[in-house]
PDB file of C-alpha atoms in Angstrom:
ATOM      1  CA  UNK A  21      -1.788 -11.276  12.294  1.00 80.00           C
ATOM      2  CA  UNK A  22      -2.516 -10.825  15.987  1.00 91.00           C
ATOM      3  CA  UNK A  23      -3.267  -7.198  16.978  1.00 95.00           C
ATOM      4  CA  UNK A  24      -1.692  -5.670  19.716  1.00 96.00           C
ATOM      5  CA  UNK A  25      -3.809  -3.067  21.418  1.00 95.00           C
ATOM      6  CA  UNK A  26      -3.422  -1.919  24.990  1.00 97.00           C
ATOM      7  CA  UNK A  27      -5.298   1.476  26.692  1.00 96.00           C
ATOM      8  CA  UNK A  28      -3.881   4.764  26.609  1.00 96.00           C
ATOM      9  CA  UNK A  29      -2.068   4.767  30.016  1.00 97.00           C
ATOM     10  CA  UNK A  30       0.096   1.357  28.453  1.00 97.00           C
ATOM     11  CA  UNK A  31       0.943   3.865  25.290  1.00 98.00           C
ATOM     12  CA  UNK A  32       2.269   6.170  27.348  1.00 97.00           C
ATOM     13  CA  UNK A  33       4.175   4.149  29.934  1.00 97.00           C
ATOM     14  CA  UNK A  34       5.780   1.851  27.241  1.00 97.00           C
ATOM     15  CA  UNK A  35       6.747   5.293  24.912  1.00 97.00           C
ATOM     16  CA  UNK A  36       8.627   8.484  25.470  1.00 96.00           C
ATOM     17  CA  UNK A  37       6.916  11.966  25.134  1.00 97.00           C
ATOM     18  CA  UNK A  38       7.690  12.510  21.664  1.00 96.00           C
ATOM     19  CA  UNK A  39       7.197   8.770  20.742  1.00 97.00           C
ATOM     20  CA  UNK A  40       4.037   8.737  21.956  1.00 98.00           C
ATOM     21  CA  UNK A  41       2.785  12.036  20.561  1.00 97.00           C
ATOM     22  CA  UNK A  42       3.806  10.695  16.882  1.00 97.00           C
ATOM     23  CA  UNK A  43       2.506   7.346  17.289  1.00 98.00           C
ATOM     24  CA  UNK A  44      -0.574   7.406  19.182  1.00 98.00           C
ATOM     25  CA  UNK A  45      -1.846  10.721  18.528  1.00 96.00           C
ATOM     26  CA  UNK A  46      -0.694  11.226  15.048  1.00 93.00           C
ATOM     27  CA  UNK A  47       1.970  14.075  15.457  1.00 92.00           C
ATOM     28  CA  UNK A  48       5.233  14.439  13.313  1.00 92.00           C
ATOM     29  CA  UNK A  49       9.003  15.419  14.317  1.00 94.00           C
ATOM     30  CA  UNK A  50      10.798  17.449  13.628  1.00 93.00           C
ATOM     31  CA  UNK A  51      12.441  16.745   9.889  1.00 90.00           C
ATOM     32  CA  UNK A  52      16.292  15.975  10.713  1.00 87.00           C
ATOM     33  CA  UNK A  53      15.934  14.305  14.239  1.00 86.00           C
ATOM     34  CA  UNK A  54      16.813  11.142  13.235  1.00 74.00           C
ATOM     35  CA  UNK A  55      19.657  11.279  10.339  1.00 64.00           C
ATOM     36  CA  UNK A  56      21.611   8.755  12.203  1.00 68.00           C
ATOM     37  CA  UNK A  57      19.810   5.207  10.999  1.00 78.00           C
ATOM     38  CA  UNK A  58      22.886   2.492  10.426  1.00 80.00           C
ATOM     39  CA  UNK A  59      23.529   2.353   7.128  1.00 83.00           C
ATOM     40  CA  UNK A  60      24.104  -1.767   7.590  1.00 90.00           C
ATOM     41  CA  UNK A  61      21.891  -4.551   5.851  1.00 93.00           C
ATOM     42  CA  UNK A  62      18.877  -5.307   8.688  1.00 95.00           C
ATOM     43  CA  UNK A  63      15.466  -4.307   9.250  1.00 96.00           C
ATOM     44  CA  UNK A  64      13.055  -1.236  10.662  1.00 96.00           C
ATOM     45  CA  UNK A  65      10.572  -2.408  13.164  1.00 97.00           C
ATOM     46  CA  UNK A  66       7.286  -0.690  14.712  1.00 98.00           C
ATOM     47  CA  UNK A  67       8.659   0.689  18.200  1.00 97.00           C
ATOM     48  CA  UNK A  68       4.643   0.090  19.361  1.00 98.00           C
ATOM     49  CA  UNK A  69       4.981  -3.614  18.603  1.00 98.00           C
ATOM     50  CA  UNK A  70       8.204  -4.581  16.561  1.00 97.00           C
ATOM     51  CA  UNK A  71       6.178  -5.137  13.668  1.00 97.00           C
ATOM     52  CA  UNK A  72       8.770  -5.831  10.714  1.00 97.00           C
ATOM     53  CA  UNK A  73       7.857  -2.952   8.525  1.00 98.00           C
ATOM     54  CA  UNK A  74      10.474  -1.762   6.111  1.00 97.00           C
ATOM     55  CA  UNK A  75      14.039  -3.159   4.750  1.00 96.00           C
ATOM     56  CA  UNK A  76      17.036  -1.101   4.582  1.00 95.00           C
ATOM     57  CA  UNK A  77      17.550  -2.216   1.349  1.00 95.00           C
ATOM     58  CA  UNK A  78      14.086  -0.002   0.161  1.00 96.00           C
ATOM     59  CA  UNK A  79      15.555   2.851   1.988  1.00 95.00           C
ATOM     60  CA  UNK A  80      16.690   6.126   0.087  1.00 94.00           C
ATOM     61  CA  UNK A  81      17.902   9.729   0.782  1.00 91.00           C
ATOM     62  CA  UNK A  82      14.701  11.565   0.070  1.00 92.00           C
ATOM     63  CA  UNK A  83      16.213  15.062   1.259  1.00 90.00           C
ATOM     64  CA  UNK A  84      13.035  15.534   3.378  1.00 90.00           C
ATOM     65  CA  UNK A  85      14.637  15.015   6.517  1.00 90.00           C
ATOM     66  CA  UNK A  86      12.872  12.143   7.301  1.00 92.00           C
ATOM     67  CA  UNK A  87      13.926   8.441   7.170  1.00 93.00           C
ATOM     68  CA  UNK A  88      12.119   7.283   3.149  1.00 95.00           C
ATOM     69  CA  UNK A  89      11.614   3.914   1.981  1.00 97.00           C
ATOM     70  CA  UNK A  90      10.211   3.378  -1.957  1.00 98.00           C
ATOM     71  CA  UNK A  91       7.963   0.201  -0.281  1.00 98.00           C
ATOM     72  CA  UNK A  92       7.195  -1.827   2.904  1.00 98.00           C
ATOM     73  CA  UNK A  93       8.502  -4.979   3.491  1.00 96.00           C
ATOM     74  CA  UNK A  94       5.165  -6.574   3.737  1.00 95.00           C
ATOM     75  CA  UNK A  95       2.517  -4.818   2.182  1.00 93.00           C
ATOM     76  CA  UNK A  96      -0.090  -6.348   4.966  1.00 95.00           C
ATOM     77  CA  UNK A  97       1.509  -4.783   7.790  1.00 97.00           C
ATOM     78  CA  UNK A  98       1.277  -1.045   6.898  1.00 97.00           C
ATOM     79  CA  UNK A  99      -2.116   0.186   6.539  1.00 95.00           C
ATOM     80  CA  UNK A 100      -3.265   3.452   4.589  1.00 93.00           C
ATOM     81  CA  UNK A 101      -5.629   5.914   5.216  1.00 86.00           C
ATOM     82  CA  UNK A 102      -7.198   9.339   4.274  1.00 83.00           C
ATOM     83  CA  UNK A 103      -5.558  12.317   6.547  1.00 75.00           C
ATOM     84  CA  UNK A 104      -7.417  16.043   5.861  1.00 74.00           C
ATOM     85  CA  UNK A 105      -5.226  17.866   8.427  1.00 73.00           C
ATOM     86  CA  UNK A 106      -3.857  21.023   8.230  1.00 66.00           C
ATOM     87  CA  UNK A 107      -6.520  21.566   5.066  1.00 72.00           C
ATOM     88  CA  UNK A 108      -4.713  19.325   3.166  1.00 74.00           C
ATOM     89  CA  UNK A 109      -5.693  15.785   1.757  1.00 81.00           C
ATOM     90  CA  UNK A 110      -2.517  13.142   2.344  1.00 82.00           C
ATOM     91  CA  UNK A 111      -2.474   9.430   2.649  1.00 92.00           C
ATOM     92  CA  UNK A 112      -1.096   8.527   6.537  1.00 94.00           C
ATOM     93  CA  UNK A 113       0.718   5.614   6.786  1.00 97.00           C
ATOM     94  CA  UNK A 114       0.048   3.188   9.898  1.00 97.00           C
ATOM     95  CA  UNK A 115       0.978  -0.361  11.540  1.00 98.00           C
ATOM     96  CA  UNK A 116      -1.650  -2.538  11.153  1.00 97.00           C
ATOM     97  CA  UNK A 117      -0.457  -4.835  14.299  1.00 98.00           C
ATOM     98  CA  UNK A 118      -0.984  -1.920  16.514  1.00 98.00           C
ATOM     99  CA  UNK A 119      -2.092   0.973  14.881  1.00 97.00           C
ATOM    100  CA  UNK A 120       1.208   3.033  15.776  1.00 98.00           C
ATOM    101  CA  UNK A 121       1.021   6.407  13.372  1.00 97.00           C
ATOM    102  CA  UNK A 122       4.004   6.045  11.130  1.00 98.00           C
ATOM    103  CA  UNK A 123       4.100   8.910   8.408  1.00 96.00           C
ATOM    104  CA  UNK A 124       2.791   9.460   5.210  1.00 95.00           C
ATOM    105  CA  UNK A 125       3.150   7.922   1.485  1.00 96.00           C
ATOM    106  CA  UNK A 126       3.094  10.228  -1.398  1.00 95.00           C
ATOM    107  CA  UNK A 127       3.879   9.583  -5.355  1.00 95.00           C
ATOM    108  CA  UNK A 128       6.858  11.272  -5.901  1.00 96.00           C
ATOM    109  CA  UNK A 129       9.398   8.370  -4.800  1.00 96.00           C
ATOM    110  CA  UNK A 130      11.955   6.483  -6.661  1.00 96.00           C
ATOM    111  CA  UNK A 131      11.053   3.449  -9.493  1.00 96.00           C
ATOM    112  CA  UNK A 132      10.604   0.616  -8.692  1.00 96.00           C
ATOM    113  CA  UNK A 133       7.337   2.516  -7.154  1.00 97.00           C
ATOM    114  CA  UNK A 134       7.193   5.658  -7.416  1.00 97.00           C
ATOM    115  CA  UNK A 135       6.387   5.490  -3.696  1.00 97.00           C
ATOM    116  CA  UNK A 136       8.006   7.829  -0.950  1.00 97.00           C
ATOM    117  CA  UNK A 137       7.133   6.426   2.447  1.00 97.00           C
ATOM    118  CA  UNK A 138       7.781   9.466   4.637  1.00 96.00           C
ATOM    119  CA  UNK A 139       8.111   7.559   8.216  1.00 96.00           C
ATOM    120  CA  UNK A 140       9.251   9.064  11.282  1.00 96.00           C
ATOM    121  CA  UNK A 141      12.577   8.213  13.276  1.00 95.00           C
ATOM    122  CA  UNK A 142      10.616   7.442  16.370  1.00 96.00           C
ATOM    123  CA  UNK A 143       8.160   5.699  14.864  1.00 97.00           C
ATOM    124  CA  UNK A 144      11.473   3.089  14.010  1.00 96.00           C
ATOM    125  CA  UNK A 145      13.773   0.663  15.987  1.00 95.00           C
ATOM    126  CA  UNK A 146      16.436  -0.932  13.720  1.00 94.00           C
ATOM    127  CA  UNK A 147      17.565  -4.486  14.149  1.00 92.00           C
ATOM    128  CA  UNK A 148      20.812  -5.183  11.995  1.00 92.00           C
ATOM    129  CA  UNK A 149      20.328  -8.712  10.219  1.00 90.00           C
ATOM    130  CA  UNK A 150      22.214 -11.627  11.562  1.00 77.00           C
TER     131      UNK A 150
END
């Protein structure tokens, strides 16, 4: 996979405000903002780099307030790691193209996992499938 990385004044010309605060410096929205995902077949892709990250057809209704997939569509393309903030251990959820913050993955999702990928809206640009 070829990496995308560009300096911090690209991030924040290419992003809005809030899109950039999530992404690059690992913030979160507010829970609700973005309830209004088609509900079509297609795909969600990293608004950093259009990574292809998750299908609608792993998406479910978590009642978090936050768009929740059960699994990524390729494994290789979102990255894990250990997040100790607000003195609490999670596991954040990244693109590994470009390193865009996406959300965080806990254990209490739906079989066939038992995954709940807890992603942010603006982290997410849907393309419909053809």
């Amino acid at each position: 996979m070829e990496k995308v990385v560009k300096s911090d004044a690209e991030w924040r010309a290419q992003l809005s405000d809030l899109t950039y605060k999530v992404t690059r410096k690992h913030g979160t929205e507010r829970a609700g903002t973005h309830d209004n995902f088609p509900k079509e077949a297609g795909t969600y892709a990293c608004v950093c780099c259009g990574a292809p990250l998750f299908d609608q057809d792993h998406k479910f209704e978590s009642g978090t307030g936050w768009p929740s997939f059960y699994q990524p569509l390729d494994p290789e393309m979102v990255g894990e790691s250990v997040d100790r903030s607000f003195f609490m251990k999670r596991t954040e959820v990244h693109c590994n193209r470009c390193e865009a913050h996406l959300g965080h993955v806990f254990p209490d999702g739906p079989q066939p996992t038992g995954l709940r990928y807890c992603i942010n809206g603006v982290a997410l640009e849907f393309a419909p499938k053809d």
